[in-house]
Short mmCIF file of C-alpha atoms and ligand atoms in Angstrom, two decimals:
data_model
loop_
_atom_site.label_atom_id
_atom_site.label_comp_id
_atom_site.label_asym_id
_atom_site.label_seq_id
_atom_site.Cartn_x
_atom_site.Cartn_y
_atom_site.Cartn_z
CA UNK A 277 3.57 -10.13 7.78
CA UNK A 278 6.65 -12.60 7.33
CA UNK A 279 7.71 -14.09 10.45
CA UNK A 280 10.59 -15.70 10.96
CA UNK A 281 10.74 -19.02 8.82
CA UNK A 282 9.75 -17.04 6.10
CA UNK A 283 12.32 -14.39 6.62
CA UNK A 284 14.98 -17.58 6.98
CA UNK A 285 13.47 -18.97 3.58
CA UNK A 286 14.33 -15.81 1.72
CA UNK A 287 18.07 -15.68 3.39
CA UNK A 288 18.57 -19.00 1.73
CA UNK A 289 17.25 -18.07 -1.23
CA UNK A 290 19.39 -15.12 -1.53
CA UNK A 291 22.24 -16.20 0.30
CA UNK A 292 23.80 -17.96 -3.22
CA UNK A 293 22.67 -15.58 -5.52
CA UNK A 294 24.23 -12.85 -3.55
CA UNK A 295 27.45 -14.32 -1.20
CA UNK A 296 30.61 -13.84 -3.39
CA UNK A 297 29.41 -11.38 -5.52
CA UNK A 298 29.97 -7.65 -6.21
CA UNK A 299 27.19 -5.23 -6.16
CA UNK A 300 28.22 -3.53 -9.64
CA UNK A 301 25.60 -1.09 -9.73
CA UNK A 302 22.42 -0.04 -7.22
CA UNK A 303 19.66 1.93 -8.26
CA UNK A 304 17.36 3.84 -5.56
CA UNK A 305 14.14 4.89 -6.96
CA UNK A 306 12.82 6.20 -4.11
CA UNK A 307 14.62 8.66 -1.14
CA UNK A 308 12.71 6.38 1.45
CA UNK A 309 10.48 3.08 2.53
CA UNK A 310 9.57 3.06 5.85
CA UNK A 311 12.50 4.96 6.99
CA UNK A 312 14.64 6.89 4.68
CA UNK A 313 17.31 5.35 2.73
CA UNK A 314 20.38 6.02 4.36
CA UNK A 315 22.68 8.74 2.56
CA UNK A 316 24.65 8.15 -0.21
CA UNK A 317 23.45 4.54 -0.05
CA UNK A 318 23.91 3.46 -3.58
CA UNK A 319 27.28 4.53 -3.61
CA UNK A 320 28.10 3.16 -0.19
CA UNK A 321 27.08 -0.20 -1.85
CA UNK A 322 28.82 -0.18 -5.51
CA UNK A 323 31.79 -1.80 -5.70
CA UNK A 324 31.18 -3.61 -2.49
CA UNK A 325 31.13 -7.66 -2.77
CA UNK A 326 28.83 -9.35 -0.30
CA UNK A 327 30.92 -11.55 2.34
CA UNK A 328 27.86 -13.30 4.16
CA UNK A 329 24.43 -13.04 4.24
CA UNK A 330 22.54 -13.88 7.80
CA UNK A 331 19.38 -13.22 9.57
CA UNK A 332 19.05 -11.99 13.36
CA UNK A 333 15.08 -12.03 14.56
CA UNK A 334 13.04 -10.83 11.31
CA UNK A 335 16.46 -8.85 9.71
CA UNK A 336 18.49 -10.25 7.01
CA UNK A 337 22.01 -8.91 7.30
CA UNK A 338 24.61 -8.73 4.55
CA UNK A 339 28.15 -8.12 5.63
CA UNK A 340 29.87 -6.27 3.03
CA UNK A 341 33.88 -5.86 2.10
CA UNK A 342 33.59 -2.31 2.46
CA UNK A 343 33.17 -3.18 6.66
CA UNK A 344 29.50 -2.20 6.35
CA UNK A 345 26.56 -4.17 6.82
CA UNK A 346 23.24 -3.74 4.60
CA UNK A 347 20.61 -4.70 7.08
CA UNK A 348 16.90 -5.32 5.31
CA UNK A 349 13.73 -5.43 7.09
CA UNK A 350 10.58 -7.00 4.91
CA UNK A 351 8.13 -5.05 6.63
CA UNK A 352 4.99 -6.51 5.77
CA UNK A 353 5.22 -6.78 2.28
CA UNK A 354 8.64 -6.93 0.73
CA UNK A 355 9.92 -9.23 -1.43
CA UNK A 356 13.01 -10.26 -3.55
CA UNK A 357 12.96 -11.32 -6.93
CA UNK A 358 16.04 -12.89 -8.73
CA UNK A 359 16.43 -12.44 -12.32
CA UNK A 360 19.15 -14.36 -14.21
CA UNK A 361 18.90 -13.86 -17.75
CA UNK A 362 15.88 -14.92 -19.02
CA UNK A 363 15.40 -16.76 -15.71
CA UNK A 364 13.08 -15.20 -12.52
CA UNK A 365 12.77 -16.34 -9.29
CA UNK A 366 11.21 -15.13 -5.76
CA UNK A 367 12.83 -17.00 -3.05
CA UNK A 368 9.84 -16.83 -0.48
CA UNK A 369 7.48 -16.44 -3.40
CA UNK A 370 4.90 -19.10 -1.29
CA UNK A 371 3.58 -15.67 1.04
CA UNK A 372 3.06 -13.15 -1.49
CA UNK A 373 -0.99 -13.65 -2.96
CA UNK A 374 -0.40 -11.26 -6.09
CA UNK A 375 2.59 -11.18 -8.54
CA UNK A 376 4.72 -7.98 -8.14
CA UNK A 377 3.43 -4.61 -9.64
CA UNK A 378 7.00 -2.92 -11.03
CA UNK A 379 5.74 0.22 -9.21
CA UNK A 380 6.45 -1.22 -6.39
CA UNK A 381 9.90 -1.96 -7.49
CA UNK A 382 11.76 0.53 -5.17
CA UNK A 383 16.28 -0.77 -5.21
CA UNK A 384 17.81 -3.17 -7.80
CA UNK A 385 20.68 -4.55 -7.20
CA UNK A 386 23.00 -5.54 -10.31
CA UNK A 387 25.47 -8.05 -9.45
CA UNK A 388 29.28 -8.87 -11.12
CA UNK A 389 27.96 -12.29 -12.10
CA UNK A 390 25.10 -10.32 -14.39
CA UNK A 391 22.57 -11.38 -11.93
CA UNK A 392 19.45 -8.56 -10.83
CA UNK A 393 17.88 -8.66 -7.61
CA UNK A 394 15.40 -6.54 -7.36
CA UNK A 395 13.33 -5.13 -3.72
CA UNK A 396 9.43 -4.86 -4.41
CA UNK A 397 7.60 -3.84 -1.22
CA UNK A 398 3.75 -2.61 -2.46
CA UNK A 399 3.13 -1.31 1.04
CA UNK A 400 6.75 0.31 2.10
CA UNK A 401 6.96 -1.13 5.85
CA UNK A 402 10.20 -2.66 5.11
CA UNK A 403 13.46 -0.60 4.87
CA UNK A 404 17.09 -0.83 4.55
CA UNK A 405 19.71 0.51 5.98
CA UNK A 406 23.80 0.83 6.57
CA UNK A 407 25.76 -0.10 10.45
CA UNK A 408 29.28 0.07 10.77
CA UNK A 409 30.06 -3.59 11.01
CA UNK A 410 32.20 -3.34 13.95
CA UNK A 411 29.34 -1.79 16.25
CA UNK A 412 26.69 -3.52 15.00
CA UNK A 413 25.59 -5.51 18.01
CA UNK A 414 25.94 -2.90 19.95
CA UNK A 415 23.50 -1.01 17.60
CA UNK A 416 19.60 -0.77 18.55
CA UNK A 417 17.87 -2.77 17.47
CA UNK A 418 20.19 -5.35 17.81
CA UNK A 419 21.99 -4.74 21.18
CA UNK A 420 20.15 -6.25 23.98
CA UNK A 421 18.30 -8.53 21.35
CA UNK A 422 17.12 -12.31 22.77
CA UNK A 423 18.72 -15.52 21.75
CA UNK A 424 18.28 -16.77 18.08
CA UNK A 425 15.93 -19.21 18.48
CA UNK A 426 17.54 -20.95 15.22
CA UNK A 427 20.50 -21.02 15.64
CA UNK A 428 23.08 -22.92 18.53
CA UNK A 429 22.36 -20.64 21.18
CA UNK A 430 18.73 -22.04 22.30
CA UNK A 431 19.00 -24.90 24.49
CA UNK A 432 17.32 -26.01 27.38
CA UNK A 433 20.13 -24.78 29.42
CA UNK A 434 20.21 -21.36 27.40
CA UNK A 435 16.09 -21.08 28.67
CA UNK A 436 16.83 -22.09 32.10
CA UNK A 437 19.23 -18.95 32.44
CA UNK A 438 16.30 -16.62 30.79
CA UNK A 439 14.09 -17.89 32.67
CA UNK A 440 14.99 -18.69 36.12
CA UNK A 441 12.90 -17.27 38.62
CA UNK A 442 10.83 -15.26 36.20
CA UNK A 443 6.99 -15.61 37.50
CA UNK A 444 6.01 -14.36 33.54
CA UNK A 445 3.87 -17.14 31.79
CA UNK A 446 5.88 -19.08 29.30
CA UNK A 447 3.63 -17.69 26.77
CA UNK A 448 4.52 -13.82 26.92
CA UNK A 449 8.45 -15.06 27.93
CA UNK A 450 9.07 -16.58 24.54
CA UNK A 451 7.27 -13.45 22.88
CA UNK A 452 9.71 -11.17 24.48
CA UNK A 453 12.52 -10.09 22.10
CA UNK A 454 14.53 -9.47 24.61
CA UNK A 455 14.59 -13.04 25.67
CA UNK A 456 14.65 -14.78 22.14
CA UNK A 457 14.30 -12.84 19.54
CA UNK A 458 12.03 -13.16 16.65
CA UNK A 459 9.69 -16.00 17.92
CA UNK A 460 6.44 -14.83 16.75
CA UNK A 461 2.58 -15.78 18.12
CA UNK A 462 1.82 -18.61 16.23
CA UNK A 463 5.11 -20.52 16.76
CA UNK A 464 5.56 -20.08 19.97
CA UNK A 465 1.67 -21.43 20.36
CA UNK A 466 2.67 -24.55 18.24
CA UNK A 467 6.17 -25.14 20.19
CA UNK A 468 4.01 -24.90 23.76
CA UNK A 469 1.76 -27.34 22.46
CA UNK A 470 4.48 -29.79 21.18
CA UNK A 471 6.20 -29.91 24.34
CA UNK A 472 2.99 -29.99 26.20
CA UNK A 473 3.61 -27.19 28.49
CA UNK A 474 0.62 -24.40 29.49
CA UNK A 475 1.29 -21.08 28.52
CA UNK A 476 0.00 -20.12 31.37
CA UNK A 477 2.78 -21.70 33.93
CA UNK A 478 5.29 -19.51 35.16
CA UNK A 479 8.24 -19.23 33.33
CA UNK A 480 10.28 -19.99 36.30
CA UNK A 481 9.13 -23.24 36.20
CA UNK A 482 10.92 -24.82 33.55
CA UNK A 483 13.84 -24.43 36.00
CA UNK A 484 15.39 -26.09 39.25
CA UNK A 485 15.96 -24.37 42.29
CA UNK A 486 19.81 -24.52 41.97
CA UNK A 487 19.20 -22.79 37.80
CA UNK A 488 19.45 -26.02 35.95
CA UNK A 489 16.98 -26.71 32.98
CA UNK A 490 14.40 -29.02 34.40
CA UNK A 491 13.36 -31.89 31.37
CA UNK A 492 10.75 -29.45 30.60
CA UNK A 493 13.43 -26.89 29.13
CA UNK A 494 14.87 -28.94 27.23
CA UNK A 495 11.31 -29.92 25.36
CA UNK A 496 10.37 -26.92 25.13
CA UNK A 497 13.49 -26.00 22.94
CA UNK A 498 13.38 -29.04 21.13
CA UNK A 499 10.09 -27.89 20.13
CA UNK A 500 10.64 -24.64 19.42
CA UNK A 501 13.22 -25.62 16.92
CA UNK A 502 11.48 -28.32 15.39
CA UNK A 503 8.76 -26.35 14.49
CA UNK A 504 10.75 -23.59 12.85
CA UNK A 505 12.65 -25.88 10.99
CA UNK A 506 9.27 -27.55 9.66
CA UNK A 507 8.11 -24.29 8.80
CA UNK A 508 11.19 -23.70 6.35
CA UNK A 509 11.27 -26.53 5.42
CA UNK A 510 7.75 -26.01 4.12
CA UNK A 511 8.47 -22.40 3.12
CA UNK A 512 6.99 -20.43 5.72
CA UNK A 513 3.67 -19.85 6.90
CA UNK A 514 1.48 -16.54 6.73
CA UNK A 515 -2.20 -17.09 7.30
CA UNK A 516 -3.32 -15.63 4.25
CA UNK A 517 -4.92 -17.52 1.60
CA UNK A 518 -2.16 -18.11 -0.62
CA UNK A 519 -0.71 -20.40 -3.86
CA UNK A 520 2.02 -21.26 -4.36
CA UNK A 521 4.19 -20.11 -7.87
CA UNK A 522 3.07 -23.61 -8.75
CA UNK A 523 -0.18 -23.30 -8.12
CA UNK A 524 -0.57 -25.97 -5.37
CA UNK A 525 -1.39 -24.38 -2.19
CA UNK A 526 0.93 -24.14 0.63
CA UNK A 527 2.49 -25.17 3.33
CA UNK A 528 2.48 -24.79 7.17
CA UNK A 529 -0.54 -22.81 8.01
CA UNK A 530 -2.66 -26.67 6.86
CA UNK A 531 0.12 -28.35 9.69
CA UNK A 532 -0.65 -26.02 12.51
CA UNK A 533 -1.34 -28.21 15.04
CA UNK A 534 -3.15 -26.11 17.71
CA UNK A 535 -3.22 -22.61 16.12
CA UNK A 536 -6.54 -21.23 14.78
CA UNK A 537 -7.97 -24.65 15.74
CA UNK A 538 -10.15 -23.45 18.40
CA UNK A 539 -13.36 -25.97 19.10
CA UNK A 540 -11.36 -28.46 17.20
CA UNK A 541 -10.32 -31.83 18.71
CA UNK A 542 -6.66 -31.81 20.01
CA UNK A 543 -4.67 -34.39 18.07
CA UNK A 544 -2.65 -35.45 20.66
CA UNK A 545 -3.20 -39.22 20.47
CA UNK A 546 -5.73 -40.53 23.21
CA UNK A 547 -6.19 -37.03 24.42
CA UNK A 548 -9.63 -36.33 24.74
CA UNK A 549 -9.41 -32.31 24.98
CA UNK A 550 -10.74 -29.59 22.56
CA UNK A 551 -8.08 -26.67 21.46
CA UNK A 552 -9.20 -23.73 23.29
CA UNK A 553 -8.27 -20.15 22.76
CA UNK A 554 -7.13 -17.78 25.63
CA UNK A 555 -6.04 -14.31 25.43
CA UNK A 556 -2.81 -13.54 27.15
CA UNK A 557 -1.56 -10.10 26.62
CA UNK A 558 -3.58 -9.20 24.51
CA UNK A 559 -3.08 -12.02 21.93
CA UNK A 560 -4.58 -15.53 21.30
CA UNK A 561 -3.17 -17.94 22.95
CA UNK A 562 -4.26 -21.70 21.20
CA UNK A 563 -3.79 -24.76 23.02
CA UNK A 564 -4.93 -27.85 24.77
CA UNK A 565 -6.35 -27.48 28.08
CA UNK A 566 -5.66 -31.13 29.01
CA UNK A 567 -2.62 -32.58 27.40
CA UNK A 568 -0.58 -28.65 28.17
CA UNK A 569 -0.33 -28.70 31.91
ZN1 ZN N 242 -4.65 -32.54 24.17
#
């Protein structure tokens, strides 16, 4: 399942391939994935040019200049591949461990600069559908949606209003989407561990009596960010066993720090503990029971 850096790597794959351009032509070949297709969708997008293309949690949102937005989900197996010509590419190609079947082909998207971009999902979790633009974020599932934990909004002062006075372990805090959104098991394991924080202290914690971030807050988002960034920067993560298009093998699963380490020595220099693993509502928890306090 893409999380969230890998969602991020295939916005900025797309993003100039698609921004600036009109989609001249859509073709459906199926009436649903997941969900249906919306109705009339391929004529709701022709003719439309694509204005911006951004992410919010795991959805990649393109705003179009017909005042709609095409909001795509990758489920657990969708993909985009670019063809230019003679030339392919799959932005985010680093997660997928087989090359796409065109079966699974399911929209193409022919754009004014000749370009195709074509949606291949083998499993059909993902979907795609059309919000009025100017209700949008007031839309499920993006009203009442958590912080982007990307973009400007998280700061230690942005975690010491979500989490002041909240008794919830950090570790089930930062997996609520209602907190920040998006922030999936593994990262939010790696960002405790960077800021050396248990995920079993209180939420509340990270803050002072009178609501300000404590030092503490202001790791921890340091953290968090840091180790999404690494992760796009290294193309994403998934834990299967993967090559990349190149054939060298990938990328940020081999610099997980504490996750799926258990028994392992923690690498925190002069630290003498062993990653352990915990299960905290109903997920693994890794971390370091000495240096995370
Ligand atoms: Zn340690």
């Amino acid at each position: 399942m893409p999380e969230l850096p890998e969602v991020e790597t295939v916005r900025r794959g797309l993003e100039p391939v698609l921004v600036g351009r009109k989609l001249v032509r859509v073709e459906q070949r199926r009436p649903d994935l997941r969900f249906p297709f919306p109705e009339r969708f391929t004529e709701r997008l022709s003719g439309a040019s694509v204005e911006a293309l951004r992410r919010r949690a795991k959805y990649l949102l393109a705003d179009l200049s017909s005042g709609e937005v095409l909001v795509m989900h990758l489920g657990m197996s969708g993909r985009f591949r670019v063809e230019m010509g003679r030339e392919a590419e799959e932005p985010g190609a680093f997660y997928y461990d087989a090359p796409p079947a065109p079966a699974h082909d399911h929209v193409v998207f022919e754009l004014s600069d000749g370009a195709r971009v074509t949606y291949n999902d083998a499993r059909r979790f993902g979907f795609m559908s059309l919000y009025d633009g100017a209700t949008i974020e007031s839309s499920p599932p993006f009203a009442g949606m958590g912080i982007e934990p990307l973009g400007p909004d998280l700061s230690g002062a942005s975690l010491a209003e979500l989490f002041r006075g909240k008794r919830t372990p950090l570790k089930a805090a930062l997996l609520d989407q209602r907190l920040v959104a998006g922030l999936g098991n593994i990262y939010v394991c790696e960002a405790l561990f960077r800021a050396r924080l248990s995920p079993e202290a209180p939420a509340g914690s990270l803050v002072t009596e009178t609501g300000r971030p404590k030092a503490k807050a202001q790791a921890l988002s340091e953290a968090i960010r840091a180790v999404l960034e690494e992760a796009v920067a290294h193309g994403g993560s998934t834990l299967r066993d993967h090559a990349q298009v190149d054939g060298t093998s990938g990328a940020m699963q081999e610099r997980f720090r504490v996750y799926d380490r258990e028994g392992e020595p923690c690498i925190t220099p002069g630290c003498r503990g062993v990653v352990g693993r915990i299960v905290q509502s109903g997920r693994s928890t890794f971390h370091c029971p000495v240096c995370q306090r």
